[in-house]
Amino acid sequence: MTPVALIRTLSVLTSCILTSCLLSSCIAQSPVATQHAEPASASPRPQPRDEPGRRRPTAIEHTAIARIVTATEQVRGLEFKTPVHVDIETSERITASLSEQITEEDVQKASHVYQALGLLPANTDVRALLQSVLGEQVVGYYDTDGDRLVVRDDVIRTLVGRPNTREAALARLTLLHELVHALQDQWLDLGEIYEAEHDSDDEGVVRSIAEGDAMLAMVLHDAAARGQDLRQAALERGRRPVNLNGLS
């Protein structure tokens, strides 16, 4: 068994949990411009015919996603090597696509990881939880197998129709998180790393690095939107003398 299905599902669940925590503290909701230059890195590539529950983004939806692509490049300090393919899917298709990849072994691993982290109580029905999250909470996800960003259809409607709402702010942060994974894939072959055989410790390290990178990008972006420069604050903190009095 490869760890890809589990890692992808844990990534999605982690993104939902951590983004919700960030949202509960404070999310900047500055007005979103109605017009924005579309970066070349977000240009659409030829796509296959639409399938049931899946479609291509419209021009205005593509522009909304392009803004998030630009924000991701800016906060991460990297540019996409190739355009990110985007699919708009219904919640039912997202649930089916991710659920069919989850084996019982995946469920057991997820249970152990999240209970060990204190994020889930003992005896939680993890499969039911994952399916519930996939169906109701997944804003979108990056698919390393297909090199594509999947966005839930009602979410993209919110981004386009109600861009200054709390829901849209949450969606932008979550999609930025997933686009960081796309950058990781293009620059570091994240999909190949996930496919490689690892022991449990190695899997944890890989997942932690990938998720930590994406989560930090979210925090930096949100802080910048609220006028806070966390990078500068960290540098200034590092220059301060450390008081070693009382340390043994």
PDB file of N, CA and C in Angstrom, residues 105-190:
ATOM      1  N   GLU A 105      -6.748   0.230   6.626  1.00  0.00           N
ATOM      2  CA  GLU A 105      -5.436   0.534   7.189  1.00  0.00           C
ATOM      3  C   GLU A 105      -5.227   2.042   7.273  1.00  0.00           C
ATOM      4  N   ASP A 106      -5.700   2.768   6.239  1.00  0.00           N
ATOM      5  CA  ASP A 106      -5.615   4.223   6.273  1.00  0.00           C
ATOM      6  C   ASP A 106      -6.384   4.785   7.459  1.00  0.00           C
ATOM      7  N   VAL A 107      -7.577   4.244   7.695  1.00  0.00           N
ATOM      8  CA  VAL A 107      -8.421   4.721   8.795  1.00  0.00           C
ATOM      9  C   VAL A 107      -7.722   4.505  10.132  1.00  0.00           C
ATOM     10  N   GLN A 108      -7.106   3.338  10.298  1.00  0.00           N
ATOM     11  CA  GLN A 108      -6.415   3.043  11.550  1.00  0.00           C
ATOM     12  C   GLN A 108      -5.236   3.985  11.761  1.00  0.00           C
ATOM     13  N   LYS A 109      -4.491   4.252  10.686  1.00  0.00           N
ATOM     14  CA  LYS A 109      -3.353   5.170  10.807  1.00  0.00           C
ATOM     15  C   LYS A 109      -3.821   6.574  11.155  1.00  0.00           C
ATOM     16  N   ALA A 110      -4.880   7.020  10.478  1.00  0.00           N
ATOM     17  CA  ALA A 110      -5.411   8.350  10.758  1.00  0.00           C
ATOM     18  C   ALA A 110      -5.877   8.454  12.201  1.00  0.00           C
ATOM     19  N   SER A 111      -6.518   7.403  12.686  1.00  0.00           N
ATOM     20  CA  SER A 111      -6.997   7.381  14.069  1.00  0.00           C
ATOM     21  C   SER A 111      -5.842   7.518  15.042  1.00  0.00           C
ATOM     22  N   HIS A 112      -4.769   6.764  14.812  1.00  0.00           N
ATOM     23  CA  HIS A 112      -3.614   6.814  15.704  1.00  0.00           C
ATOM     24  C   HIS A 112      -2.948   8.187  15.675  1.00  0.00           C
ATOM     25  N   VAL A 113      -2.804   8.753  14.480  1.00  0.00           N
ATOM     26  CA  VAL A 113      -2.125  10.047  14.343  1.00  0.00           C
ATOM     27  C   VAL A 113      -2.889  11.136  15.081  1.00  0.00           C
ATOM     28  N   TYR A 114      -4.196  11.242  14.822  1.00  0.00           N
ATOM     29  CA  TYR A 114      -4.959  12.357  15.380  1.00  0.00           C
ATOM     30  C   TYR A 114      -5.276  12.176  16.855  1.00  0.00           C
ATOM     31  N   GLN A 115      -5.389  10.942  17.312  1.00  0.00           N
ATOM     32  CA  GLN A 115      -5.550  10.742  18.746  1.00  0.00           C
ATOM     33  C   GLN A 115      -4.250  11.042  19.471  1.00  0.00           C
ATOM     34  N   ALA A 116      -3.121  10.687  18.845  1.00  0.00           N
ATOM     35  CA  ALA A 116      -1.822  10.992  19.451  1.00  0.00           C
ATOM     36  C   ALA A 116      -1.588  12.491  19.539  1.00  0.00           C
ATOM     37  N   LEU A 117      -2.104  13.230  18.566  1.00  0.00           N
ATOM     38  CA  LEU A 117      -1.955  14.685  18.569  1.00  0.00           C
ATOM     39  C   LEU A 117      -2.973  15.370  19.479  1.00  0.00           C
ATOM     40  N   GLY A 118      -3.901  14.581  20.012  1.00  0.00           N
ATOM     41  CA  GLY A 118      -4.916  15.152  20.880  1.00  0.00           C
ATOM     42  C   GLY A 118      -6.026  15.860  20.144  1.00  0.00           C
ATOM     43  N   LEU A 119      -6.130  15.627  18.836  1.00  0.00           N
ATOM     44  CA  LEU A 119      -7.154  16.285  18.038  1.00  0.00           C
ATOM     45  C   LEU A 119      -8.466  15.518  18.020  1.00  0.00           C
ATOM     46  N   LEU A 120      -8.408  14.228  18.364  1.00  0.00           N
ATOM     47  CA  LEU A 120      -9.615  13.408  18.372  1.00  0.00           C
ATOM     48  C   LEU A 120      -9.680  12.606  19.664  1.00  0.00           C
ATOM     49  N   PRO A 121     -10.877  12.473  20.249  1.00  0.00           N
ATOM     50  CA  PRO A 121     -11.018  11.619  21.434  1.00  0.00           C
ATOM     51  C   PRO A 121     -10.935  10.146  21.053  1.00  0.00           C
ATOM     52  N   ALA A 122     -10.657   9.314  22.044  1.00  0.00           N
ATOM     53  CA  ALA A 122     -10.587   7.877  21.796  1.00  0.00           C
ATOM     54  C   ALA A 122     -11.941   7.368  21.325  1.00  0.00           C
ATOM     55  N   ASN A 123     -11.904   6.261  20.574  1.00  0.00           N
ATOM     56  CA  ASN A 123     -13.112   5.590  20.086  1.00  0.00           C
ATOM     57  C   ASN A 123     -13.897   6.426  19.072  1.00  0.00           C
ATOM     58  N   THR A 124     -13.250   7.419  18.460  1.00  0.00           N
ATOM     59  CA  THR A 124     -13.903   8.189  17.404  1.00  0.00           C
ATOM     60  C   THR A 124     -14.038   7.332  16.156  1.00  0.00           C
ATOM     61  N   ASP A 125     -15.196   7.389  15.516  1.00  0.00           N
ATOM     62  CA  ASP A 125     -15.398   6.699  14.242  1.00  0.00           C
ATOM     63  C   ASP A 125     -14.716   7.530  13.159  1.00  0.00           C
ATOM     64  N   VAL A 126     -13.455   7.225  12.904  1.00  0.00           N
ATOM     65  CA  VAL A 126     -12.642   8.064  12.021  1.00  0.00           C
ATOM     66  C   VAL A 126     -13.143   8.013  10.582  1.00  0.00           C
ATOM     67  N   ARG A 127     -13.580   6.842  10.120  1.00  0.00           N
ATOM     68  CA  ARG A 127     -14.082   6.764   8.747  1.00  0.00           C
ATOM     69  C   ARG A 127     -15.305   7.666   8.559  1.00  0.00           C
ATOM     70  N   ALA A 128     -16.234   7.602   9.507  1.00  0.00           N
ATOM     71  CA  ALA A 128     -17.422   8.456   9.423  1.00  0.00           C
ATOM     72  C   ALA A 128     -17.035   9.926   9.493  1.00  0.00           C
ATOM     73  N   LEU A 129     -16.045  10.227  10.354  1.00  0.00           N
ATOM     74  CA  LEU A 129     -15.588  11.607  10.480  1.00  0.00           C
ATOM     75  C   LEU A 129     -14.973  12.098   9.178  1.00  0.00           C
ATOM     76  N   LEU A 130     -14.098  11.273   8.596  1.00  0.00           N
ATOM     77  CA  LEU A 130     -13.456  11.663   7.344  1.00  0.00           C
ATOM     78  C   LEU A 130     -14.483  11.877   6.244  1.00  0.00           C
ATOM     79  N   GLN A 131     -15.447  10.969   6.145  1.00  0.00           N
ATOM     80  CA  GLN A 131     -16.463  11.103   5.111  1.00  0.00           C
ATOM     81  C   GLN A 131     -17.314  12.345   5.327  1.00  0.00           C
ATOM     82  N   SER A 132     -17.581  12.657   6.590  1.00  0.00           N
ATOM     83  CA  SER A 132     -18.343  13.862   6.899  1.00  0.00           C
ATOM     84  C   SER A 132     -17.554  15.105   6.510  1.00  0.00           C
ATOM     85  N   VAL A 133     -16.262  15.093   6.854  1.00  0.00           N
ATOM     86  CA  VAL A 133     -15.398  16.221   6.510  1.00  0.00           C
ATOM     87  C   VAL A 133     -15.287  16.371   4.999  1.00  0.00           C
ATOM     88  N   LEU A 134     -15.094  15.240   4.316  1.00  0.00           N
ATOM     89  CA  LEU A 134     -14.942  15.295   2.870  1.00  0.00           C
ATOM     90  C   LEU A 134     -16.194  15.839   2.210  1.00  0.00           C
ATOM     91  N   GLY A 135     -17.352  15.482   2.744  1.00  0.00           N
ATOM     92  CA  GLY A 135     -18.597  15.895   2.117  1.00  0.00           C
ATOM     93  C   GLY A 135     -19.025  17.302   2.451  1.00  0.00           C
ATOM     94  N   GLU A 136     -18.657  17.795   3.634  1.00  0.00           N
ATOM     95  CA  GLU A 136     -19.198  19.063   4.090  1.00  0.00           C
ATOM     96  C   GLU A 136     -18.152  20.156   4.297  1.00  0.00           C
ATOM     97  N   GLN A 137     -16.906  19.786   4.579  1.00  0.00           N
ATOM     98  CA  GLN A 137     -15.923  20.774   4.985  1.00  0.00           C
ATOM     99  C   GLN A 137     -14.786  20.987   3.992  1.00  0.00           C
ATOM    100  N   VAL A 138     -14.601  20.093   3.045  1.00  0.00           N
ATOM    101  CA  VAL A 138     -13.471  20.228   2.129  1.00  0.00           C
ATOM    102  C   VAL A 138     -13.750  21.326   1.115  1.00  0.00           C
ATOM    103  N   VAL A 139     -13.035  22.421   1.253  1.00  0.00           N
ATOM    104  CA  VAL A 139     -13.152  23.546   0.328  1.00  0.00           C
ATOM    105  C   VAL A 139     -12.540  23.174  -1.016  1.00  0.00           C
ATOM    106  N   GLY A 140     -11.431  22.468  -0.956  1.00  0.00           N
ATOM    107  CA  GLY A 140     -10.729  22.026  -2.146  1.00  0.00           C
ATOM    108  C   GLY A 140      -9.485  21.273  -1.725  1.00  0.00           C
ATOM    109  N   TYR A 141      -8.792  20.692  -2.686  1.00  0.00           N
ATOM    110  CA  TYR A 141      -7.556  19.983  -2.361  1.00  0.00           C
ATOM    111  C   TYR A 141      -6.684  19.896  -3.600  1.00  0.00           C
ATOM    112  N   TYR A 142      -5.379  19.713  -3.352  1.00  0.00           N
ATOM    113  CA  TYR A 142      -4.450  19.522  -4.458  1.00  0.00           C
ATOM    114  C   TYR A 142      -4.217  18.034  -4.638  1.00  0.00           C
ATOM    115  N   ASP A 143      -4.399  17.558  -5.851  1.00  0.00           N
ATOM    116  CA  ASP A 143      -4.263  16.148  -6.196  1.00  0.00           C
ATOM    117  C   ASP A 143      -2.895  15.933  -6.838  1.00  0.00           C
ATOM    118  N   THR A 144      -1.992  15.290  -6.086  1.00  0.00           N
ATOM    119  CA  THR A 144      -0.636  15.070  -6.616  1.00  0.00           C
ATOM    120  C   THR A 144      -0.633  14.075  -7.762  1.00  0.00           C
ATOM    121  N   ASP A 145      -1.613  13.171  -7.794  1.00  0.00           N
ATOM    122  CA  ASP A 145      -1.677  12.209  -8.895  1.00  0.00           C
ATOM    123  C   ASP A 145      -2.034  12.901 -10.208  1.00  0.00           C
ATOM    124  N   GLY A 146      -2.972  13.825 -10.147  1.00  0.00           N
ATOM    125  CA  GLY A 146      -3.424  14.492 -11.363  1.00  0.00           C
ATOM    126  C   GLY A 146      -2.831  15.867 -11.583  1.00  0.00           C
ATOM    127  N   ASP A 147      -1.947  16.303 -10.672  1.00  0.00           N
ATOM    128  CA  ASP A 147      -1.345  17.643 -10.767  1.00  0.00           C
ATOM    129  C   ASP A 147      -2.429  18.706 -10.958  1.00  0.00           C
ATOM    130  N   ARG A 148      -3.426  18.681 -10.098  1.00  0.00           N
ATOM    131  CA  ARG A 148      -4.561  19.581 -10.279  1.00  0.00           C
ATOM    132  C   ARG A 148      -5.095  20.068  -8.939  1.00  0.00           C
ATOM    133  N   LEU A 149      -5.705  21.247  -8.983  1.00  0.00           N
ATOM    134  CA  LEU A 149      -6.401  21.795  -7.829  1.00  0.00           C
ATOM    135  C   LEU A 149      -7.889  21.559  -8.027  1.00  0.00           C
ATOM    136  N   VAL A 150      -8.512  20.932  -7.040  1.00  0.00           N
ATOM    137  CA  VAL A 150      -9.951  20.690  -7.080  1.00  0.00           C
ATOM    138  C   VAL A 150     -10.625  21.676  -6.134  1.00  0.00           C
ATOM    139  N   VAL A 151     -11.636  22.375  -6.619  1.00  0.00           N
ATOM    140  CA  VAL A 151     -12.372  23.354  -5.823  1.00  0.00           C
ATOM    141  C   VAL A 151     -13.848  22.969  -5.818  1.00  0.00           C
ATOM    142  N   ARG A 152     -14.461  22.992  -4.637  1.00  0.00           N
ATOM    143  CA  ARG A 152     -15.872  22.646  -4.526  1.00  0.00           C
ATOM    144  C   ARG A 152     -16.732  23.702  -5.216  1.00  0.00           C
ATOM    145  N   ASP A 153     -17.781  23.270  -5.893  1.00  0.00           N
ATOM    146  CA  ASP A 153     -18.545  24.186  -6.739  1.00  0.00           C
ATOM    147  C   ASP A 153     -19.235  25.304  -5.960  1.00  0.00           C
ATOM    148  N   ASP A 154     -19.788  25.001  -4.780  1.00  0.00           N
ATOM    149  CA  ASP A 154     -20.445  26.079  -4.032  1.00  0.00           C
ATOM    150  C   ASP A 154     -19.424  27.043  -3.443  1.00  0.00           C
ATOM    151  N   VAL A 155     -18.204  26.583  -3.226  1.00  0.00           N
ATOM    152  CA  VAL A 155     -17.139  27.446  -2.719  1.00  0.00           C
ATOM    153  C   VAL A 155     -16.730  28.468  -3.772  1.00  0.00           C
ATOM    154  N   ILE A 156     -16.566  28.014  -5.004  1.00  0.00           N
ATOM    155  CA  ILE A 156     -16.166  28.956  -6.050  1.00  0.00           C
ATOM    156  C   ILE A 156     -17.266  29.972  -6.301  1.00  0.00           C
ATOM    157  N   ARG A 157     -18.526  29.570  -6.114  1.00  0.00           N
ATOM    158  CA  ARG A 157     -19.626  30.526  -6.258  1.00  0.00           C
ATOM    159  C   ARG A 157     -19.547  31.600  -5.172  1.00  0.00           C
ATOM    160  N   THR A 158     -19.144  31.200  -3.967  1.00  0.00           N
ATOM    161  CA  THR A 158     -18.967  32.174  -2.884  1.00  0.00           C
ATOM    162  C   THR A 158     -17.828  33.129  -3.185  1.00  0.00           C
ATOM    163  N   LEU A 159     -16.713  32.606  -3.681  1.00  0.00           N
ATOM    164  CA  LEU A 159     -15.562  33.454  -4.005  1.00  0.00           C
ATOM    165  C   LEU A 159     -15.913  34.498  -5.053  1.00  0.00           C
ATOM    166  N   VAL A 160     -16.759  34.123  -5.992  1.00  0.00           N
ATOM    167  CA  VAL A 160     -17.127  35.034  -7.068  1.00  0.00           C
ATOM    168  C   VAL A 160     -18.273  35.955  -6.665  1.00  0.00           C
ATOM    169  N   GLY A 161     -19.286  35.388  -6.021  1.00  0.00           N
ATOM    170  CA  GLY A 161     -20.487  36.152  -5.730  1.00  0.00           C
ATOM    171  C   GLY A 161     -20.470  36.918  -4.425  1.00  0.00           C
ATOM    172  N   ARG A 162     -19.722  36.422  -3.416  1.00  0.00           N
ATOM    173  CA  ARG A 162     -19.670  37.083  -2.104  1.00  0.00           C
ATOM    174  C   ARG A 162     -18.223  37.126  -1.616  1.00  0.00           C
ATOM    175  N   PRO A 163     -17.346  37.821  -2.337  1.00  0.00           N
ATOM    176  CA  PRO A 163     -15.910  37.764  -2.044  1.00  0.00           C
ATOM    177  C   PRO A 163     -15.492  38.398  -0.727  1.00  0.00           C
ATOM    178  N   ASN A 164     -16.319  39.249  -0.147  1.00  0.00           N
ATOM    179  CA  ASN A 164     -15.934  39.943   1.082  1.00  0.00           C
ATOM    180  C   ASN A 164     -16.524  39.319   2.335  1.00  0.00           C
ATOM    181  N   THR A 165     -17.053  38.122   2.219  1.00  0.00           N
ATOM    182  CA  THR A 165     -17.649  37.460   3.367  1.00  0.00           C
ATOM    183  C   THR A 165     -16.620  36.636   4.131  1.00  0.00           C
ATOM    184  N   ARG A 166     -16.981  36.242   5.337  1.00  0.00           N
ATOM    185  CA  ARG A 166     -16.137  35.386   6.170  1.00  0.00           C
ATOM    186  C   ARG A 166     -15.893  34.039   5.497  1.00  0.00           C
ATOM    187  N   GLU A 167     -16.920  33.521   4.844  1.00  0.00           N
ATOM    188  CA  GLU A 167     -16.790  32.239   4.152  1.00  0.00           C
ATOM    189  C   GLU A 167     -15.772  32.325   3.016  1.00  0.00           C
ATOM    190  N   ALA A 168     -15.788  33.430   2.290  1.00  0.00           N
ATOM    191  CA  ALA A 168     -14.828  33.596   1.206  1.00  0.00           C
ATOM    192  C   ALA A 168     -13.408  33.737   1.734  1.00  0.00           C
ATOM    193  N   ALA A 169     -13.254  34.426   2.872  1.00  0.00           N
ATOM    194  CA  ALA A 169     -11.925  34.562   3.477  1.00  0.00           C
ATOM    195  C   ALA A 169     -11.369  33.203   3.865  1.00  0.00           C
ATOM    196  N   LEU A 170     -12.204  32.371   4.448  1.00  0.00           N
ATOM    197  CA  LEU A 170     -11.794  31.015   4.815  1.00  0.00           C
ATOM    198  C   LEU A 170     -11.408  30.214   3.581  1.00  0.00           C
ATOM    199  N   ALA A 171     -12.214  30.336   2.535  1.00  0.00           N
ATOM    200  CA  ALA A 171     -11.945  29.588   1.306  1.00  0.00           C
ATOM    201  C   ALA A 171     -10.621  30.008   0.684  1.00  0.00           C
ATOM    202  N   ARG A 172     -10.342  31.315   0.657  1.00  0.00           N
ATOM    203  CA  ARG A 172      -9.076  31.782   0.075  1.00  0.00           C
ATOM    204  C   ARG A 172      -7.876  31.236   0.847  1.00  0.00           C
ATOM    205  N   LEU A 173      -7.963  31.244   2.182  1.00  0.00           N
ATOM    206  CA  LEU A 173      -6.863  30.713   2.981  1.00  0.00           C
ATOM    207  C   LEU A 173      -6.658  29.226   2.730  1.00  0.00           C
ATOM    208  N   THR A 174      -7.762  28.489   2.667  1.00  0.00           N
ATOM    209  CA  THR A 174      -7.661  27.046   2.455  1.00  0.00           C
ATOM    210  C   THR A 174      -7.076  26.728   1.088  1.00  0.00           C
ATOM    211  N   LEU A 175      -7.518  27.432   0.061  1.00  0.00           N
ATOM    212  CA  LEU A 175      -6.999  27.179  -1.281  1.00  0.00           C
ATOM    213  C   LEU A 175      -5.547  27.620  -1.404  1.00  0.00           C
ATOM    214  N   LEU A 176      -5.175  28.682  -0.688  1.00  0.00           N
ATOM    215  CA  LEU A 176      -3.761  29.067  -0.652  1.00  0.00           C
ATOM    216  C   LEU A 176      -2.933  27.933  -0.059  1.00  0.00           C
ATOM    217  N   HIS A 177      -3.432  27.335   1.020  1.00  0.00           N
ATOM    218  CA  HIS A 177      -2.763  26.195   1.644  1.00  0.00           C
ATOM    219  C   HIS A 177      -2.553  25.076   0.625  1.00  0.00           C
ATOM    220  N   GLU A 178      -3.597  24.767  -0.127  1.00  0.00           N
ATOM    221  CA  GLU A 178      -3.500  23.679  -1.104  1.00  0.00           C
ATOM    222  C   GLU A 178      -2.579  24.049  -2.265  1.00  0.00           C
ATOM    223  N   LEU A 179      -2.552  25.314  -2.628  1.00  0.00           N
ATOM    224  CA  LEU A 179      -1.659  25.742  -3.706  1.00  0.00           C
ATOM    225  C   LEU A 179      -0.192  25.698  -3.275  1.00  0.00           C
ATOM    226  N   VAL A 180       0.064  25.850  -1.987  1.00  0.00           N
ATOM    227  CA  VAL A 180       1.434  25.641  -1.507  1.00  0.00           C
ATOM    228  C   VAL A 180       1.850  24.196  -1.777  1.00  0.00           C
ATOM    229  N   HIS A 181       0.933  23.260  -1.592  1.00  0.00           N
ATOM    230  CA  HIS A 181       1.237  21.868  -1.915  1.00  0.00           C
ATOM    231  C   HIS A 181       1.531  21.710  -3.409  1.00  0.00           C
ATOM    232  N   ALA A 182       0.838  22.484  -4.246  1.00  0.00           N
ATOM    233  CA  ALA A 182       1.126  22.447  -5.683  1.00  0.00           C
ATOM    234  C   ALA A 182       2.534  22.962  -5.962  1.00  0.00           C
ATOM    235  N   LEU A 183       2.937  24.029  -5.265  1.00  0.00           N
ATOM    236  CA  LEU A 183       4.315  24.519  -5.396  1.00  0.00           C
ATOM    237  C   LEU A 183       5.312  23.463  -4.934  1.00  0.00           C
ATOM    238  N   GLN A 184       5.015  22.816  -3.819  1.00  0.00           N
ATOM    239  CA  GLN A 184       5.888  21.762  -3.317  1.00  0.00           C
ATOM    240  C   GLN A 184       6.036  20.649  -4.347  1.00  0.00           C
ATOM    241  N   ASP A 185       4.939  20.330  -5.010  1.00  0.00           N
ATOM    242  CA  ASP A 185       4.967  19.262  -6.009  1.00  0.00           C
ATOM    243  C   ASP A 185       5.807  19.662  -7.210  1.00  0.00           C
ATOM    244  N   GLN A 186       5.662  20.913  -7.648  1.00  0.00           N
ATOM    245  CA  GLN A 186       6.408  21.353  -8.829  1.00  0.00           C
ATOM    246  C   GLN A 186       7.890  21.539  -8.551  1.00  0.00           C
ATOM    247  N   TRP A 187       8.229  22.008  -7.353  1.00  0.00           N
ATOM    248  CA  TRP A 187       9.625  22.282  -7.033  1.00  0.00           C
ATOM    249  C   TRP A 187      10.337  21.110  -6.365  1.00  0.00           C
ATOM    250  N   LEU A 188       9.602  20.270  -5.647  1.00  0.00           N
ATOM    251  CA  LEU A 188      10.232  19.203  -4.861  1.00  0.00           C
ATOM    252  C   LEU A 188       9.706  17.810  -5.193  1.00  0.00           C
ATOM    253  N   ASP A 189       8.864  17.699  -6.226  1.00  0.00           N
ATOM    254  CA  ASP A 189       8.274  16.410  -6.591  1.00  0.00           C
ATOM    255  C   ASP A 189       7.583  15.759  -5.393  1.00  0.00           C
ATOM    256  N   LEU A 190       6.649  16.520  -4.796  1.00  0.00           N
ATOM    257  CA  LEU A 190       5.962  16.035  -3.600  1.00  0.00           C
ATOM    258  C   LEU A 190       5.261  14.707  -3.854  1.00  0.00           C
TER     259      LEU A 190
END
